[in-house]
mmCIF file of C-alpha atoms and ligand atoms in Angstrom:
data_model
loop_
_atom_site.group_PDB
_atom_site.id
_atom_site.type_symbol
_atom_site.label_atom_id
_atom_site.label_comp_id
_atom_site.label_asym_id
_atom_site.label_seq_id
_atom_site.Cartn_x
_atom_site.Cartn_y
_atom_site.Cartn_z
ATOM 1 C CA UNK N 1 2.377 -3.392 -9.655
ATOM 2 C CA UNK N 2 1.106 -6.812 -11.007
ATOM 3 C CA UNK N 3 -2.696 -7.516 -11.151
ATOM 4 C CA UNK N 4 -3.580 -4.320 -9.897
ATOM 5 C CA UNK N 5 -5.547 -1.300 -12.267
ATOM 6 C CA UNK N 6 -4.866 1.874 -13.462
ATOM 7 C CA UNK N 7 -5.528 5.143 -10.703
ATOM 8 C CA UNK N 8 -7.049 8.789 -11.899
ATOM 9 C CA UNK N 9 -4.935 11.407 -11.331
ATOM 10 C CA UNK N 10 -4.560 12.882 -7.917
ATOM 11 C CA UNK N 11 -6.117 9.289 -6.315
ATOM 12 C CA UNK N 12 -3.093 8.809 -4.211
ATOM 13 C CA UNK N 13 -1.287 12.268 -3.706
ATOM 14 C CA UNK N 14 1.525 11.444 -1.848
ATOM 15 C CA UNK N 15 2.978 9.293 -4.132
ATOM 16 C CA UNK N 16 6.339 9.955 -5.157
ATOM 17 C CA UNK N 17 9.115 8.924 -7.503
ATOM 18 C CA UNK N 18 13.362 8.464 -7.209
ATOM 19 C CA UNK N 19 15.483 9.219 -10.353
ATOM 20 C CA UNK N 20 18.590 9.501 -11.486
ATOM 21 C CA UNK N 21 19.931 12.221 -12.593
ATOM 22 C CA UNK N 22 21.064 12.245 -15.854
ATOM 23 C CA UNK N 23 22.864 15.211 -18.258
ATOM 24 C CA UNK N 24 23.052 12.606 -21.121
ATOM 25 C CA UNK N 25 19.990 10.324 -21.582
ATOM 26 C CA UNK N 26 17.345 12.037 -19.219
ATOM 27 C CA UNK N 27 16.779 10.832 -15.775
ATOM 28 C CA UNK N 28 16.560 6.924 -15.161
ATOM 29 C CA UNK N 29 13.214 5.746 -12.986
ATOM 30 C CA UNK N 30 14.709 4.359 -9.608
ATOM 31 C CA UNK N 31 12.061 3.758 -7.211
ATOM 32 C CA UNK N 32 8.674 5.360 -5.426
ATOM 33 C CA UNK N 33 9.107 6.976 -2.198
ATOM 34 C CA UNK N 34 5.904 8.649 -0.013
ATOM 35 C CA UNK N 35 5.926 12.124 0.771
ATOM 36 C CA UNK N 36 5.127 12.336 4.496
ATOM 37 C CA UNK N 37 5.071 15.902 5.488
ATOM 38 C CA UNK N 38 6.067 19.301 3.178
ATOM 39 C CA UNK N 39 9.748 18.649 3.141
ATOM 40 C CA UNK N 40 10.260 14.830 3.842
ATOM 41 C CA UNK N 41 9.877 11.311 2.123
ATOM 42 C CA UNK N 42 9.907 7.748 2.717
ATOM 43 C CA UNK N 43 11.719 5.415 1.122
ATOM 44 C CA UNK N 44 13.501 1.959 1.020
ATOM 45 C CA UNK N 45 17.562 1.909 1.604
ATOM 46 C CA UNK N 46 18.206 -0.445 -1.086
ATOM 47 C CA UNK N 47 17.121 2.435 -3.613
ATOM 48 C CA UNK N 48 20.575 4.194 -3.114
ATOM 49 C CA UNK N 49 22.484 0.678 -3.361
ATOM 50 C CA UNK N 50 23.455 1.261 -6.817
ATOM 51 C CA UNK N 51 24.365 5.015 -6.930
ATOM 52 C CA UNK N 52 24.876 6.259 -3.213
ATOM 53 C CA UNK N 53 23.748 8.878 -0.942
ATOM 54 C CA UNK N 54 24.630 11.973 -2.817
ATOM 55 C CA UNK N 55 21.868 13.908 -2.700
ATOM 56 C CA UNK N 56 22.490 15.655 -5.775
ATOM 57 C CA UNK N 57 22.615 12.442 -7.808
ATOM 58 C CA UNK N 58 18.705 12.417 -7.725
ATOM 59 C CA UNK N 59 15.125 13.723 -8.242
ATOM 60 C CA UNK N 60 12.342 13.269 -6.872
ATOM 61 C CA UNK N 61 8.711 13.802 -9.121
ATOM 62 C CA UNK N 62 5.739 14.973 -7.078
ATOM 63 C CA UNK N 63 2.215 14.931 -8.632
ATOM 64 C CA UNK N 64 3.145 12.662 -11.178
ATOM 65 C CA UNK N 65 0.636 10.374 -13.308
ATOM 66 C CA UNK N 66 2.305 9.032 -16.698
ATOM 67 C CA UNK N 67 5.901 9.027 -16.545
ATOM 68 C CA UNK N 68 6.209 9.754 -20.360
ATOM 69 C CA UNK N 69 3.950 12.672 -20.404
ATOM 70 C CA UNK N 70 4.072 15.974 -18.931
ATOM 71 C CA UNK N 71 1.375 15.992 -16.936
ATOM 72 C CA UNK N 72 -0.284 19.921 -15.744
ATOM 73 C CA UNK N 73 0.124 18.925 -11.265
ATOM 74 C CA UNK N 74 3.805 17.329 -11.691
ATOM 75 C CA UNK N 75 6.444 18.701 -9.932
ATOM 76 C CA UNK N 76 10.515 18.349 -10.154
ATOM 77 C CA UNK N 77 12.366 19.055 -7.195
ATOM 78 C CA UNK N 78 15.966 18.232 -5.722
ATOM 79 C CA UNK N 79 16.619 16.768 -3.129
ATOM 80 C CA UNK N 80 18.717 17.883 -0.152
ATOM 81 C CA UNK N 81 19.755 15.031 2.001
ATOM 82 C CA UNK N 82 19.280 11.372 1.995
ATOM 83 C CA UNK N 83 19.257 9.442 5.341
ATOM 84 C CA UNK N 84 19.672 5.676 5.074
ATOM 85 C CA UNK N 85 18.744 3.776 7.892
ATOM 86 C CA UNK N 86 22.122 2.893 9.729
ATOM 87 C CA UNK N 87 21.179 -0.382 10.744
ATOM 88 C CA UNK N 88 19.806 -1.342 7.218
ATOM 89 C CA UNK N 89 21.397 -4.492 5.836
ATOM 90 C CA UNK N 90 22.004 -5.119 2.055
ATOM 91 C CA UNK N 91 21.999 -9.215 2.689
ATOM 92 C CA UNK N 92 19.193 -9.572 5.444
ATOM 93 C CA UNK N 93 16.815 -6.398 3.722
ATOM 94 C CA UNK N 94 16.451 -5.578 7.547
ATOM 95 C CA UNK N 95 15.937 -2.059 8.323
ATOM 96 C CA UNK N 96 15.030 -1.210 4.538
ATOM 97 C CA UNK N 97 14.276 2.881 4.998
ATOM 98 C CA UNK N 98 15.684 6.048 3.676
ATOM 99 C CA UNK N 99 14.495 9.563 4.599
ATOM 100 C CA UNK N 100 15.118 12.326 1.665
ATOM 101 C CA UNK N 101 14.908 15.716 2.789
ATOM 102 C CA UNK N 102 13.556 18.147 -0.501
ATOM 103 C CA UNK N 103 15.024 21.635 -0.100
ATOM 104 C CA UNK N 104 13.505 24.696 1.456
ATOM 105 C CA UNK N 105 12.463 25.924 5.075
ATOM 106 C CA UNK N 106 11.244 24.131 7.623
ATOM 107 C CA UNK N 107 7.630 22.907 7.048
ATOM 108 C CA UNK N 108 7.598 24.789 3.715
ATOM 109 C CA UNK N 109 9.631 22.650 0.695
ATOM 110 C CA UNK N 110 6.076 21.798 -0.783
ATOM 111 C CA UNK N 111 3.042 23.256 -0.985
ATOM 112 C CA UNK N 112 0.088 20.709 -1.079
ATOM 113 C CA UNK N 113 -2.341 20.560 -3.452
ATOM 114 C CA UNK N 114 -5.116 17.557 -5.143
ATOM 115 C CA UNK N 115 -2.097 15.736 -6.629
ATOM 116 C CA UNK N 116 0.402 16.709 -3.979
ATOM 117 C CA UNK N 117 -0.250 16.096 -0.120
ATOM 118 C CA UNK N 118 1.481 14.114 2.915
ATOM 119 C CA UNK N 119 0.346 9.885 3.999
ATOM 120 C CA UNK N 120 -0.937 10.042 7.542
ATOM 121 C CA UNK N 121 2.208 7.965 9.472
ATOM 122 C CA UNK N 122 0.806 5.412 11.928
ATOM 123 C CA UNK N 123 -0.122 6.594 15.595
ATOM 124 C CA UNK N 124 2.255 5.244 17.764
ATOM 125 C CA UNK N 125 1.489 2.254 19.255
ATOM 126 C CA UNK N 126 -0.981 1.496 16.874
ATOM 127 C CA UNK N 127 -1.878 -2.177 16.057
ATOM 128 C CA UNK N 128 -4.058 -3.333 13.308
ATOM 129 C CA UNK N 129 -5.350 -6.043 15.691
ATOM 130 C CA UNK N 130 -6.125 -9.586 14.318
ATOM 131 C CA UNK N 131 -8.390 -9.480 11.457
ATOM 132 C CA UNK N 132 -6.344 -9.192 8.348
ATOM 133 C CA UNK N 133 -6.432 -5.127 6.646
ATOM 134 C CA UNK N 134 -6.702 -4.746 3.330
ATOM 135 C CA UNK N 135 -4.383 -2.256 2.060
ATOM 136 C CA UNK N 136 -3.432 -0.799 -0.818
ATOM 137 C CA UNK N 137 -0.042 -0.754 -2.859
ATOM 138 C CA UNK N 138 0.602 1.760 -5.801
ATOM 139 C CA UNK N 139 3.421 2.404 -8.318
ATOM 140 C CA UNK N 140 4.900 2.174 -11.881
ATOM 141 C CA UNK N 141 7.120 -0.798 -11.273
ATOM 142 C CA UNK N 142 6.829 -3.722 -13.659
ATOM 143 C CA UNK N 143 3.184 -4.826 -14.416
ATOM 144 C CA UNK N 144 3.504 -8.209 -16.463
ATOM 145 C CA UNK N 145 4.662 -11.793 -15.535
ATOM 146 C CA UNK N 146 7.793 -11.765 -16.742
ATOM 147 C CA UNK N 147 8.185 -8.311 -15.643
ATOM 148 C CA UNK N 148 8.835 -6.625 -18.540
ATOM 149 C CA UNK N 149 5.358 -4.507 -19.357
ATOM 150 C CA UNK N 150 5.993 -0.698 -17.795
ATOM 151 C CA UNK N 151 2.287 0.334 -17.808
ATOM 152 C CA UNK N 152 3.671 4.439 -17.850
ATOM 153 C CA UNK N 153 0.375 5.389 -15.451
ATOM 154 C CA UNK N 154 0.416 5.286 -11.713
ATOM 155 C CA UNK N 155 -1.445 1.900 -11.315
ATOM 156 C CA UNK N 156 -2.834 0.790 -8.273
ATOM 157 C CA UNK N 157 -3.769 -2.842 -5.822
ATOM 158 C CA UNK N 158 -5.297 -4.266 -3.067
ATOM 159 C CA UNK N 159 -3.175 -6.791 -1.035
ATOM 160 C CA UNK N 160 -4.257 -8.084 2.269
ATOM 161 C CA UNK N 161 -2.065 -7.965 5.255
ATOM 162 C CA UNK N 162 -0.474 -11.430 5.791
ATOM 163 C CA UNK N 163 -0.606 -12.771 9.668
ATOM 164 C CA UNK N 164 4.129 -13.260 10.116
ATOM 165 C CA UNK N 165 3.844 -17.029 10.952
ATOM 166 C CA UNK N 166 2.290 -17.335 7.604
ATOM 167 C CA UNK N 167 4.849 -15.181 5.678
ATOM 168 C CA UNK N 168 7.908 -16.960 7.967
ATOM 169 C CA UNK N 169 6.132 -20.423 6.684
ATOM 170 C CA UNK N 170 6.909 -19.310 3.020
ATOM 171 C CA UNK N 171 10.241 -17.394 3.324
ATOM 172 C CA UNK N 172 11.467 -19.384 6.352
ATOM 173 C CA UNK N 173 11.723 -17.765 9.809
ATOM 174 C CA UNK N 174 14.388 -16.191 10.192
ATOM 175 C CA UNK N 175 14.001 -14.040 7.093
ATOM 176 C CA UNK N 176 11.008 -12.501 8.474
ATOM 177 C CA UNK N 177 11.959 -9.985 10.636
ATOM 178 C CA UNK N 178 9.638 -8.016 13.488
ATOM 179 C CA UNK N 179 10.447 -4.918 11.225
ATOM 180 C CA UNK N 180 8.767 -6.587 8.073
ATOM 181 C CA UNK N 181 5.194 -7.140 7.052
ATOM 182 C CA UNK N 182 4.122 -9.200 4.470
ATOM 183 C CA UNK N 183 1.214 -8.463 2.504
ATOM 184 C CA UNK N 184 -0.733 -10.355 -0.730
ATOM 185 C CA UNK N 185 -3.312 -12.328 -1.214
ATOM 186 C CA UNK N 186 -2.458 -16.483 -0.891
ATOM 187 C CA UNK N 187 -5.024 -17.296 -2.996
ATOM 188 C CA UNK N 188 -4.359 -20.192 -6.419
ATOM 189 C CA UNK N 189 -5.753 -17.721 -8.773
ATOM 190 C CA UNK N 190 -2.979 -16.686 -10.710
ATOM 191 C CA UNK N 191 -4.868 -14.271 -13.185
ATOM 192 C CA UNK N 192 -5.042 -11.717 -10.871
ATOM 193 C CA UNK N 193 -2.763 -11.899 -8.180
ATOM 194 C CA UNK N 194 -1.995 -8.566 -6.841
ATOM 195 C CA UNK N 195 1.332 -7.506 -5.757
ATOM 196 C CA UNK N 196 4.360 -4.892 -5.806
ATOM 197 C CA UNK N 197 7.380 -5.885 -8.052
ATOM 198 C CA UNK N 198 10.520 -4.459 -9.252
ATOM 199 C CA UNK N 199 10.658 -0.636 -9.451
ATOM 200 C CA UNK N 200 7.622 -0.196 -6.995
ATOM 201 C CA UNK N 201 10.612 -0.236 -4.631
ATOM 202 C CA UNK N 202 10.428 2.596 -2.092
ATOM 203 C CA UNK N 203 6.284 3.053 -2.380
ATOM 204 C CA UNK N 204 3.878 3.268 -0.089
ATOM 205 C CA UNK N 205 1.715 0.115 1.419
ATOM 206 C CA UNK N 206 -1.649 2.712 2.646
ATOM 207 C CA UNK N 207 -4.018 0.957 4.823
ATOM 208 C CA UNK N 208 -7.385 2.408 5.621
ATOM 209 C CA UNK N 209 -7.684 3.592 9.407
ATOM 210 C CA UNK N 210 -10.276 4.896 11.610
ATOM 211 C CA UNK N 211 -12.306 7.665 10.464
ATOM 212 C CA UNK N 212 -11.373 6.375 6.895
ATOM 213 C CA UNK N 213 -7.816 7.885 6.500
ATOM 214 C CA UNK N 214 -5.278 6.644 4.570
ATOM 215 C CA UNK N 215 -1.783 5.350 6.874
ATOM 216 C CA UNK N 216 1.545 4.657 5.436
ATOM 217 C CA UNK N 217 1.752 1.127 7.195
ATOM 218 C CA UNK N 218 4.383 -0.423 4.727
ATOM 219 C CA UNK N 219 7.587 0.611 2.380
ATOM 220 C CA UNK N 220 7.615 -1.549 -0.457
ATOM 221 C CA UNK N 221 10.496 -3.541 0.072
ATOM 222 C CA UNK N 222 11.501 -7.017 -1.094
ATOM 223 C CA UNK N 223 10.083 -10.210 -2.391
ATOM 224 C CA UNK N 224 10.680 -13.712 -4.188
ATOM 225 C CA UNK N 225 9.514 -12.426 -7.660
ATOM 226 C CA UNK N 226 6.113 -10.778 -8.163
ATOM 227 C CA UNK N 227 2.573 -11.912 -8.519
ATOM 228 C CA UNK N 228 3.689 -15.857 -7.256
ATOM 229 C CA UNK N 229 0.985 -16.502 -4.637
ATOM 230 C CA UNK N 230 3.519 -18.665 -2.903
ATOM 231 C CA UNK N 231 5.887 -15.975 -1.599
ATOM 232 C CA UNK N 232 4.325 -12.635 -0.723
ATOM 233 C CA UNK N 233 5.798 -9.392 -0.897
ATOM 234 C CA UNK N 234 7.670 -7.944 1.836
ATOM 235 C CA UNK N 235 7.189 -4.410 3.184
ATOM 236 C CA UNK N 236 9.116 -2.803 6.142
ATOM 237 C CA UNK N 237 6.999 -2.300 9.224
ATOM 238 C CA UNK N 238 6.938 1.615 9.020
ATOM 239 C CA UNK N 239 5.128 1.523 13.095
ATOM 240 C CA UNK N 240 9.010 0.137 13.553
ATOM 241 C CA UNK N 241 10.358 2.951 12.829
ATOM 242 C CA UNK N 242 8.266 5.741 14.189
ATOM 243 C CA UNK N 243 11.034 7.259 16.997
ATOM 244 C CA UNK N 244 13.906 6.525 13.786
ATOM 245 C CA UNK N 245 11.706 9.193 11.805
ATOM 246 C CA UNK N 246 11.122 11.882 14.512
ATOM 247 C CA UNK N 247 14.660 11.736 15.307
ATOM 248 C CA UNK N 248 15.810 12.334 11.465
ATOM 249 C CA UNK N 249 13.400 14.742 10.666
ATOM 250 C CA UNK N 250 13.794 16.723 13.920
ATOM 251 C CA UNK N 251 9.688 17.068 13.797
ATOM 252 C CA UNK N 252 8.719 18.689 17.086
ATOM 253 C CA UNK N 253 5.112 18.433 15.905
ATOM 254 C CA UNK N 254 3.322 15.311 16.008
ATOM 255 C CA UNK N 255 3.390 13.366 12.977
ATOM 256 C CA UNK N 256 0.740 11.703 12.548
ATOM 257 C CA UNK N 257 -2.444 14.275 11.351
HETATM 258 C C1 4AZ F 301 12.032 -5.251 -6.452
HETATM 259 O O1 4AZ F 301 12.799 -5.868 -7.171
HETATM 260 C C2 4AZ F 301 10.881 -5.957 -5.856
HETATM 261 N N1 4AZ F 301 6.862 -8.802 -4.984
HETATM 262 C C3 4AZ F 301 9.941 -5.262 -5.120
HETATM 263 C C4 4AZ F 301 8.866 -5.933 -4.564
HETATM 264 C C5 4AZ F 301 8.732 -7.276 -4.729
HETATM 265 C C6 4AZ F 301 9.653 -7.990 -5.468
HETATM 266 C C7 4AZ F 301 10.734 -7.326 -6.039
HETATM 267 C C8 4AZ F 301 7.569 -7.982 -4.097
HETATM 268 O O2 4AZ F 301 12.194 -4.071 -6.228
#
């Protein structure tokens, strides 16, 4: 996260993190991910680019605050099963989800707590109307300019929700897809321009709702660098994909709480 500031523990509970497993060196940071019920989390695709779909490559931290300290709420767990969108493409970014599946019984991998609970998913059909959200975008990707500063706490920003035409106008239209949203603020100031970067990759974009809840509207996705107030970042539309995740998850119950 660039130009955003630093979250207390348990602020954002469904928060997750992707590693790699590693016997040799310890496990290698990947990407976030959003845990949306007890046993399931959201993701982006391109996380499992590099290393495939093997389950047991990974882990997935729950709880977690400073990535180089133990901290009392975090939690390790395995995953079971990683579902990559089938239609996602490594060249256009299109369709940039992945469902992991944490082991145990239905309904009952996790149990929540303050630093562990589920995003709310959108209500279908939703719409956020005309008036741009603000949202907010958390992770511990890359914090500096040049990308290089790794704050170790969960940090946090606000970005505003882009209108497309504006986003196409930037990236040129047919890069912006129906199943993106672009989010960050197009201001000149370039002291503080908030925005996800590399390593937020797989985290959640959380826009207030109604009645003040918190809804997974975004999965950090893609962008032309980080921070340049030129070329937002790019987030897949997670409304889009609604039916994709009911069918995966075989949730009879409604998802959205
Ligand atoms: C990345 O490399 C990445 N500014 C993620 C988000 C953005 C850019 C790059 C958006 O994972």
């Amino acid at each position: 996260i660039v130009g955003g500031y630093k979250t207390l523990r348990g602020d954002w509970p469904w928060q997750a993190s992707l590693w790699l497993r590693s016997q040799s060196k310890g496990s290698q940071p990947l990407c976030g991910a959003t845990l949306i019920n007890s046993c399931w989390l959201l993701t982006a695709a391109h996380c499992f680019k590099r290393f495939g779909t093997d389950a047991t490559r990974y882990v997935v931290k729950l709880g977690d605050y400073h990535t180089e300290e133990q901290d009392d709420f975090e939690r390790v767990l395995t995953p079971e099963h990683v579902e990559v969108h089938r239609k996602y493409s490594s060249e256009s970014w299109e369709h940039d989800v992945a469902l992991i599946r944490l082991k145990g019984a239905e309904g009952k991998c996790v149990s929540f707590n303050p630093h562990t609970n589920a995003a709310c998913l959108p209500a279908p059909g939703s719409k956020w109307g005309k008036r741009p959200a603000s949202c907010v975008i958390t992770g511990w990707g890359m914090s500096g300019k040049i990308y290089t500063e790794h704050p170790g706490m969960l940090l946090q920003a606000w970005v505003p929700l882009l209108p497309s035409w504006q986003c196409k106008k930037r990236y040129g239209e047919r890069f912006i897809s129906h199943s993106m949203l672009c989010a960050g603020s197009m201001t000149s100031d370039l002291r503080r321009h908030a925005d996800s970067c590399q390593g937020d990759s797989g985290g959640p974009l959380v826009c207030q709702g109604e009645a003040g809840r918190w809804v997974l509207t975004g999965v950090i996705s893609w962008g032309h660098g980080c921070g340049d107030p030129s070329y937002p970042g790019v987030y897949a539309r997670v409304s889009r994909y609604l039916p994709w995740i009911e069918q995966v998850t075989h949730s009879t119950a409604p998802l959205q709480h």
